Amino acid sequence: MKLICLPVLYCRVDPYGFERPADFDYATYEEFFSGYLVVLTRRAIKWSKLLKGNNSVPKSLKAKRYVRKGIPNEHRPLVWMVVSGAQAHMEQNPGYYQKLLDGDKNDKLVETIKTDMNRTFPDNIKFRKTADPCLQKTLYNVLVAYGHHNQSVGYCQGMNFIAGYLILITRNEEQSFWLLDALIGRILPDYYSPEMMGLKTDQEVLGELVKMKVPAVAELMEKHGITWTLVVSRWFICLFIDILPVEASQNLMTVLRIWDCLFYEGSKIIFRVALTLIKQHQAFILEATNFPDICDKFKQITKGPFVTECHTFMQKIFTEPGSLRMATIEKLRETCRVNQIAQINGQYVR
């Protein structure tokens, strides 16, 4: 059955294929989008001048400012590819992706990936078996190819959402593969390895940053013996997909804007987003009096107008946490990695 969408703003399926909920507020969305469309148009003109028809993005304060204000949809795949280094890797390895698809397969890896196909964006009509074309096949190819490309990682849950999201944005299978490689191999190393050492380390780093910047929340967590892994692991694993509501109105725009900065500035953006969510909702979190209540509060802070007003939210992530130098993060990573290794060996270091 075909879905008729006239006008687009009132369609029950958004432009990326996500079904809008029955209680979706079309009036509020139209009000938001009518104003935001003017901003997007102005931004697209500036980006066209910056790119000047070239497949390159200069490393400059001007380019960083443009990225932080949002990359227009028509330029986003190209800009992500260029600033992440994915474009260079793809050009340096012609035919490599197809060679991975044509090569011998690890049966266990393939079966694990197949198991997650129907779990990926079940509310998106483009990933359903009845869709034509069905993006499950594209997703399967990207994940299988990557699992054989990076055998130390293979596949773990969470990668399906990231790859699926890349496919929706780029609409290009090979580009999605190389962008996945940029994220997992360079921007977020060891997040998805079997030991997940990078992921565990960065969650502990967040805890240390919260102690510095939102100490009352850190004290609450410590008082109830709650580790940061319990409340923020999916923020890091899914890079806020499946956490911040993935509906291509204000919500998806917020995730897109986060990823724009993630590809350009690297992993510190994840800490900025996490710290902003926690600091902005500090009073709300501190109302919690027990373990289940704290966990529920952390689920609630990823919803509501604060995260759906993408422009305001993105301004906040660069002001609310204050100064956050990469050197500080790297120093904390060194200490936290030592702690992680010590935990494995039965010794915890402070």
CSV table of C-alpha atoms in Angstrom, one decimal:
chain,number,residue,atom,x,y,z
A,1,MET,CA,0.0,0.0,0.0
A,2,LYS,CA,1.5,3.4,-1.0
A,3,LEU,CA,1.5,6.3,1.4
A,4,ILE,CA,0.3,9.6,-0.1
A,5,CYS,CA,2.0,12.6,1.5
A,6,LEU,CA,0.4,15.9,0.6
A,7,PRO,CA,1.4,18.3,2.0
A,8,VAL,CA,4.8,16.9,3.2
A,9,LEU,CA,4.6,18.5,6.6
A,10,TYR,CA,1.4,16.6,7.3
A,11,CYS,CA,2.6,13.2,6.1
A,12,ARG,CA,2.5,10.4,8.7
A,13,VAL,CA,5.9,9.3,7.4
A,14,ASP,CA,8.8,11.8,7.5
A,15,PRO,CA,11.3,12.3,4.6
A,16,TYR,CA,13.7,9.7,6.0
A,17,GLY,CA,11.0,7.0,6.3
A,18,PHE,CA,10.2,7.2,10.0
A,19,GLU,CA,6.6,6.9,10.9
A,20,ARG,CA,5.3,9.7,13.0
A,21,PRO,CA,3.4,8.8,16.2
A,22,ALA,CA,-0.3,9.1,16.3
A,23,ASP,CA,0.0,12.1,18.7
A,24,PHE,CA,2.6,13.9,16.5
A,25,ASP,CA,2.1,17.7,16.9
A,26,TYR,CA,1.9,18.9,13.3
A,27,ALA,CA,1.0,22.4,14.2
A,28,THR,CA,4.1,22.9,16.4
A,29,TYR,CA,6.3,21.2,13.8
A,30,GLU,CA,5.0,23.5,11.0
A,31,GLU,CA,5.6,26.5,13.2
A,32,PHE,CA,9.1,25.4,13.9
A,33,PHE,CA,9.9,24.4,10.4
A,34,SER,CA,8.5,27.5,8.7
A,35,GLY,CA,11.0,29.6,10.6
A,36,TYR,CA,13.8,27.1,10.4
A,37,LEU,CA,13.4,26.8,6.6
A,38,VAL,CA,14.6,30.4,6.2
A,39,VAL,CA,17.7,29.6,8.2
A,40,LEU,CA,18.4,26.5,6.2
A,41,THR,CA,18.1,28.4,2.9
A,42,ARG,CA,20.5,31.1,4.0
A,43,ARG,CA,22.9,28.4,5.3
A,44,ALA,CA,22.8,26.5,2.0
A,45,ILE,CA,23.8,29.6,0.1
A,46,LYS,CA,26.8,30.2,2.4
A,47,TRP,CA,27.9,26.5,2.2
A,48,SER,CA,27.7,26.6,-1.7
A,49,LYS,CA,30.1,29.6,-1.6
A,50,LEU,CA,32.4,27.8,0.9
A,51,LEU,CA,32.6,24.7,-1.2
A,52,LYS,CA,32.8,26.5,-4.6
A,53,GLY,CA,31.9,23.3,-6.4
A,54,ASN,CA,35.0,21.6,-5.0
A,55,ASN,CA,35.1,18.3,-3.1
A,56,SER,CA,37.0,19.8,-0.3
A,57,VAL,CA,36.3,21.5,3.0
A,58,PRO,CA,39.0,23.8,4.4
A,59,LYS,CA,40.2,23.4,8.0
A,60,SER,CA,39.4,26.8,9.3
A,61,LEU,CA,37.6,28.6,12.1
A,62,LYS,CA,35.0,29.7,9.4
A,63,ALA,CA,34.4,26.1,8.4
A,64,LYS,CA,34.1,25.0,12.0
A,65,ARG,CA,31.6,27.8,12.6
A,66,TYR,CA,29.6,26.7,9.6
A,67,VAL,CA,29.6,23.0,10.7
A,68,ARG,CA,28.4,23.9,14.2
A,69,LYS,CA,25.5,25.8,12.7
A,70,GLY,CA,24.6,22.8,10.6
A,71,ILE,CA,25.4,21.3,7.2
A,72,PRO,CA,22.6,21.6,4.6
A,73,ASN,CA,21.1,18.2,3.7
A,74,GLU,CA,22.3,18.5,0.0
A,75,HIS,CA,26.0,19.0,1.2
A,76,ARG,CA,26.0,16.7,4.3
A,77,PRO,CA,27.1,13.4,2.7
A,78,LEU,CA,30.0,15.1,0.9
A,79,VAL,CA,31.1,17.1,3.9
A,80,TRP,CA,31.0,14.1,6.2
A,81,MET,CA,33.0,12.1,3.7
A,82,VAL,CA,35.7,14.8,3.3
A,83,VAL,CA,36.2,16.0,6.9
A,84,SER,CA,36.2,12.4,8.3
A,85,GLY,CA,38.9,11.2,5.9
A,86,ALA,CA,36.4,8.6,4.5
A,87,GLN,CA,36.6,10.2,1.0
A,88,ALA,CA,40.4,9.9,0.9
A,89,HIS,CA,40.3,6.3,2.1
A,90,MET,CA,37.7,5.4,-0.5
A,91,GLU,CA,39.7,7.0,-3.3
A,92,GLN,CA,42.9,5.3,-2.2
A,93,ASN,CA,41.2,1.8,-2.2
A,94,PRO,CA,39.1,1.6,-5.4
A,95,GLY,CA,37.2,-1.7,-5.7
A,96,TYR,CA,38.0,-2.7,-2.1
A,97,TYR,CA,34.4,-2.6,-0.9
A,98,GLN,CA,33.2,-4.8,-3.7
A,99,LYS,CA,36.1,-7.2,-3.1
A,100,LEU,CA,34.9,-7.6,0.6
A,101,LEU,CA,31.4,-8.4,-0.6
A,102,ASP,CA,32.6,-10.9,-3.1
A,103,GLY,CA,35.0,-12.6,-0.8
A,104,ASP,CA,34.6,-15.6,1.6
A,105,LYS,CA,32.3,-15.0,4.6
A,106,ASN,CA,32.5,-15.8,8.2
A,107,ASP,CA,29.3,-17.8,8.8
A,108,LYS,CA,29.0,-16.9,12.5
A,109,LEU,CA,29.4,-13.2,11.7
A,110,VAL,CA,26.8,-13.3,8.9
A,111,GLU,CA,24.2,-15.1,11.1
A,112,THR,CA,24.7,-12.5,14.0
A,113,ILE,CA,24.2,-9.6,11.6
A,114,LYS,CA,21.1,-11.3,10.0
A,115,THR,CA,19.6,-11.6,13.5
A,116,ASP,CA,19.7,-7.8,14.0
A,117,MET,CA,18.2,-6.9,10.6
A,118,ASN,CA,14.5,-6.7,11.8
A,119,ARG,CA,15.6,-4.9,15.0
A,120,THR,CA,17.0,-2.0,13.1
A,121,PHE,CA,14.6,1.0,12.9
A,122,PRO,CA,11.4,-1.0,13.1
A,123,ASP,CA,9.5,2.3,12.8
A,124,ASN,CA,11.1,3.1,9.5
A,125,ILE,CA,9.3,1.9,6.4
A,126,LYS,CA,12.4,1.8,4.3
A,127,PHE,CA,13.9,-1.0,6.4
A,128,ARG,CA,10.9,-3.2,6.2
A,129,LYS,CA,11.0,-6.4,4.1
A,130,THR,CA,8.0,-5.1,2.2
A,131,ALA,CA,9.8,-1.9,1.1
A,132,ASP,CA,11.0,-1.5,-2.5
A,133,PRO,CA,13.9,-1.1,-2.4
A,134,CYS,CA,14.4,-2.6,1.0
A,135,LEU,CA,17.3,-1.0,2.9
A,136,GLN,CA,17.9,-4.2,4.9
A,137,LYS,CA,19.9,-5.6,2.0
A,138,THR,CA,22.1,-2.4,1.9
A,139,LEU,CA,22.5,-2.5,5.7
A,140,TYR,CA,23.4,-6.2,5.6
A,141,ASN,CA,26.1,-5.5,2.9
A,142,VAL,CA,27.7,-2.7,4.8
A,143,LEU,CA,27.8,-4.6,8.1
A,144,VAL,CA,29.1,-7.8,6.6
A,145,ALA,CA,31.8,-5.9,4.6
A,146,TYR,CA,32.9,-4.0,7.6
A,147,GLY,CA,33.0,-7.1,9.8
A,148,HIS,CA,35.4,-8.7,7.4
A,149,HIS,CA,37.4,-5.4,6.9
A,150,ASN,CA,37.9,-4.9,10.6
A,151,GLN,CA,38.0,-8.5,12.0
A,152,SER,CA,39.2,-7.3,15.5
A,153,VAL,CA,35.7,-5.7,15.8
A,154,GLY,CA,33.6,-7.9,13.6
A,155,TYR,CA,30.1,-6.8,14.6
A,156,CYS,CA,28.3,-5.8,17.8
A,157,GLN,CA,24.9,-4.4,18.6
A,158,GLY,CA,24.6,-0.7,18.1
A,159,MET,CA,26.6,-0.8,14.8
A,160,ASN,CA,23.4,-1.6,13.0
A,161,PHE,CA,21.8,1.7,14.0
A,162,ILE,CA,24.9,3.7,13.1
A,163,ALA,CA,25.2,2.0,9.7
A,164,GLY,CA,21.5,2.3,9.1
A,165,TYR,CA,21.6,6.0,9.9
A,166,LEU,CA,24.5,6.6,7.5
A,167,ILE,CA,22.6,4.8,4.7
A,168,LEU,CA,19.6,7.0,5.3
A,169,ILE,CA,21.7,10.2,5.1
A,170,THR,CA,24.1,9.3,2.3
A,171,ARG,CA,21.8,7.1,0.2
A,172,ASN,CA,25.0,5.5,-0.9
A,173,GLU,CA,26.2,2.0,0.2
A,174,GLU,CA,29.9,2.4,-0.3
A,175,GLN,CA,30.0,5.8,1.3
A,176,SER,CA,28.2,4.4,4.3
A,177,PHE,CA,30.9,1.7,4.6
A,178,TRP,CA,33.7,4.2,4.6
A,179,LEU,CA,32.0,6.6,7.0
A,180,LEU,CA,31.4,3.6,9.4
A,181,ASP,CA,35.1,2.9,9.1
A,182,ALA,CA,35.9,6.5,10.0
A,183,LEU,CA,33.7,6.4,13.1
A,184,ILE,CA,34.7,2.9,14.4
A,185,GLY,CA,38.3,2.9,13.2
A,186,ARG,CA,39.4,6.4,13.9
A,187,ILE,CA,37.0,8.7,15.7
A,188,LEU,CA,35.8,6.2,18.3
A,189,PRO,CA,38.6,3.5,18.5
A,190,ASP,CA,37.9,0.5,20.7
A,191,TYR,CA,34.2,1.4,21.3
A,192,TYR,CA,33.0,-1.7,19.5
A,193,SER,CA,35.9,-4.2,20.0
A,194,PRO,CA,35.0,-7.3,22.0
A,195,GLU,CA,36.5,-5.8,25.2
A,196,MET,CA,35.0,-2.3,24.5
A,197,MET,CA,37.9,-0.7,26.3
A,198,GLY,CA,37.5,2.6,24.6
A,199,LEU,CA,33.8,2.7,25.4
A,200,LYS,CA,34.3,1.8,29.0
A,201,THR,CA,37.1,4.3,29.3
A,202,ASP,CA,35.1,7.2,27.9
A,203,GLN,CA,32.1,6.4,30.2
A,204,GLU,CA,34.5,6.7,33.1
A,205,VAL,CA,35.9,9.9,31.6
A,206,LEU,CA,32.4,11.3,31.5
A,207,GLY,CA,32.0,10.5,35.2
A,208,GLU,CA,35.2,12.4,36.0
A,209,LEU,CA,34.0,15.4,33.9
A,210,VAL,CA,30.7,15.4,35.8
A,211,LYS,CA,32.6,15.5,39.1
A,212,MET,CA,34.4,18.6,37.8
A,213,LYS,CA,31.4,20.3,36.2
A,214,VAL,CA,28.2,19.0,37.9
A,215,PRO,CA,29.5,17.7,41.3
A,216,ALA,CA,26.1,17.3,42.9
A,217,VAL,CA,25.0,14.8,40.3
A,218,ALA,CA,28.3,12.9,40.7
A,219,GLU,CA,27.7,12.7,44.4
A,220,LEU,CA,24.2,11.4,43.9
A,221,MET,CA,25.5,8.7,41.6
A,222,GLU,CA,28.2,7.7,44.1
A,223,LYS,CA,25.8,7.8,47.0
A,224,HIS,CA,23.6,5.2,45.3
A,225,GLY,CA,26.5,3.2,43.9
A,226,ILE,CA,25.4,3.7,40.3
A,227,THR,CA,28.1,3.4,37.6
A,228,TRP,CA,27.9,5.6,34.6
A,229,THR,CA,27.7,2.6,32.3
A,230,LEU,CA,24.2,1.9,33.6
A,231,VAL,CA,22.8,5.2,32.6
A,232,VAL,CA,24.7,6.4,29.6
A,233,SER,CA,26.1,3.3,27.7
A,234,ARG,CA,23.6,3.7,24.9
A,235,TRP,CA,24.4,7.4,24.5
A,236,PHE,CA,27.9,6.3,23.6
A,237,ILE,CA,27.2,3.0,21.7
A,238,CYS,CA,24.5,4.5,19.5
A,239,LEU,CA,25.8,8.0,19.3
A,240,PHE,CA,22.4,9.3,20.4
A,241,ILE,CA,20.5,7.5,17.7
A,242,ASP,CA,17.7,5.5,19.4
A,243,ILE,CA,18.3,7.8,22.5
A,244,LEU,CA,17.3,11.3,21.3
A,245,PRO,CA,14.0,10.5,19.5
A,246,VAL,CA,14.8,9.6,15.9
A,247,GLU,CA,12.0,11.2,14.0
A,248,ALA,CA,13.0,13.4,11.1
A,249,SER,CA,11.6,16.6,12.4
A,250,GLN,CA,13.3,18.7,15.1
A,251,ASN,CA,14.5,15.4,16.8
A,252,LEU,CA,16.4,14.0,13.9
A,253,MET,CA,17.7,17.4,13.0
A,254,THR,CA,19.3,17.4,16.5
A,255,VAL,CA,21.0,14.1,15.9
A,256,LEU,CA,22.2,15.2,12.4
A,257,ARG,CA,23.6,18.4,13.9
A,258,ILE,CA,25.5,16.4,16.6
A,259,TRP,CA,26.9,14.1,13.9
A,260,ASP,CA,28.0,17.1,11.8
A,261,CYS,CA,30.2,18.2,14.7
A,262,LEU,CA,31.3,14.7,15.5
A,263,PHE,CA,32.7,14.1,12.1
A,264,TYR,CA,34.5,17.5,12.1
A,265,GLU,CA,35.7,17.9,15.7
A,266,GLY,CA,35.9,14.3,16.9
A,267,SER,CA,34.8,12.4,20.0
A,268,LYS,CA,34.8,15.4,22.4
A,269,ILE,CA,31.4,16.3,21.0
A,270,ILE,CA,29.9,13.2,22.7
A,271,PHE,CA,31.1,14.6,26.0
A,272,ARG,CA,29.7,18.0,25.3
A,273,VAL,CA,26.3,16.6,24.5
A,274,ALA,CA,26.3,14.3,27.5
A,275,LEU,CA,27.4,17.1,29.9
A,276,THR,CA,24.9,19.5,28.5
A,277,LEU,CA,22.0,17.1,29.0
A,278,ILE,CA,23.2,16.4,32.6
A,279,LYS,CA,23.9,20.0,33.6
A,280,GLN,CA,20.8,21.4,32.0
A,281,HIS,CA,18.6,18.9,34.0
A,282,GLN,CA,20.7,18.9,37.2
A,283,ALA,CA,17.8,19.9,39.4
A,284,PHE,CA,15.5,17.3,37.8
A,285,ILE,CA,18.1,14.5,38.3
A,286,LEU,CA,18.7,15.5,41.9
A,287,GLU,CA,15.0,14.9,42.7
A,288,ALA,CA,15.7,11.2,42.4
A,289,THR,CA,15.8,9.3,45.7
A,290,ASN,CA,16.7,5.7,44.6
A,291,PHE,CA,18.3,3.6,41.9
A,292,PRO,CA,15.3,3.1,39.6
A,293,ASP,CA,14.3,6.7,39.9
A,294,ILE,CA,17.8,7.9,38.9
A,295,CYS,CA,17.8,5.6,35.8
A,296,ASP,CA,14.3,6.9,34.9
A,297,LYS,CA,15.5,10.5,35.2
A,298,PHE,CA,18.3,9.8,32.8
A,299,LYS,CA,15.8,8.4,30.3
A,300,GLN,CA,13.6,11.4,30.6
A,301,ILE,CA,16.3,14.1,30.0
A,302,THR,CA,16.7,12.9,26.4
A,303,LYS,CA,13.1,13.9,25.6
A,304,GLY,CA,11.1,17.1,25.4
A,305,PRO,CA,11.6,20.6,23.9
A,306,PHE,CA,15.1,21.1,25.1
A,307,VAL,CA,16.5,18.4,22.7
A,308,THR,CA,14.0,19.0,19.9
A,309,GLU,CA,14.9,22.7,19.5
A,310,CYS,CA,18.0,21.7,17.6
A,311,HIS,CA,19.4,25.2,17.1
A,312,THR,CA,19.2,26.2,20.7
A,313,PHE,CA,20.4,22.8,21.9
A,314,MET,CA,23.5,22.9,19.7
A,315,GLN,CA,24.3,26.4,20.9
A,316,LYS,CA,24.1,25.1,24.5
A,317,ILE,CA,26.5,22.2,24.0
A,318,PHE,CA,29.3,24.7,23.2
A,319,THR,CA,28.4,27.0,26.2
A,320,GLU,CA,26.8,24.9,29.0
A,321,PRO,CA,29.8,22.6,29.7
A,322,GLY,CA,32.3,25.5,29.6
A,323,SER,CA,35.9,24.9,28.5
A,324,LEU,CA,36.5,21.3,27.4
A,325,ARG,CA,40.0,20.9,25.9
A,326,MET,CA,40.9,17.7,24.1
A,327,ALA,CA,44.1,17.6,26.1
A,328,THR,CA,42.0,17.3,29.3
A,329,ILE,CA,40.0,14.5,27.8
A,330,GLU,CA,43.2,12.6,26.7
A,331,LYS,CA,44.7,13.0,30.2
A,332,LEU,CA,41.6,11.6,31.8
A,333,ARG,CA,41.5,8.8,29.3
A,334,GLU,CA,45.0,7.7,30.3
A,335,THR,CA,44.0,7.5,34.0
A,336,CYS,CA,40.7,5.9,33.3
A,337,ARG,CA,42.2,3.3,31.0
A,338,VAL,CA,44.7,2.3,33.7
A,339,ASN,CA,41.7,2.0,36.1
A,340,GLN,CA,39.9,-0.2,33.6
A,341,ILE,CA,42.9,-2.5,33.2
A,342,ALA,CA,43.3,-2.6,37.0
A,343,GLN,CA,39.7,-3.6,37.4
A,344,ILE,CA,40.2,-6.5,35.0
A,345,ASN,CA,43.2,-7.5,37.1
A,346,GLY,CA,41.3,-7.1,40.3
A,347,GLN,CA,42.9,-3.9,41.4
A,348,TYR,CA,41.3,-0.4,41.2
A,349,VAL,CA,43.6,2.6,41.2
A,350,ARG,CA,42.8,6.1,42.3
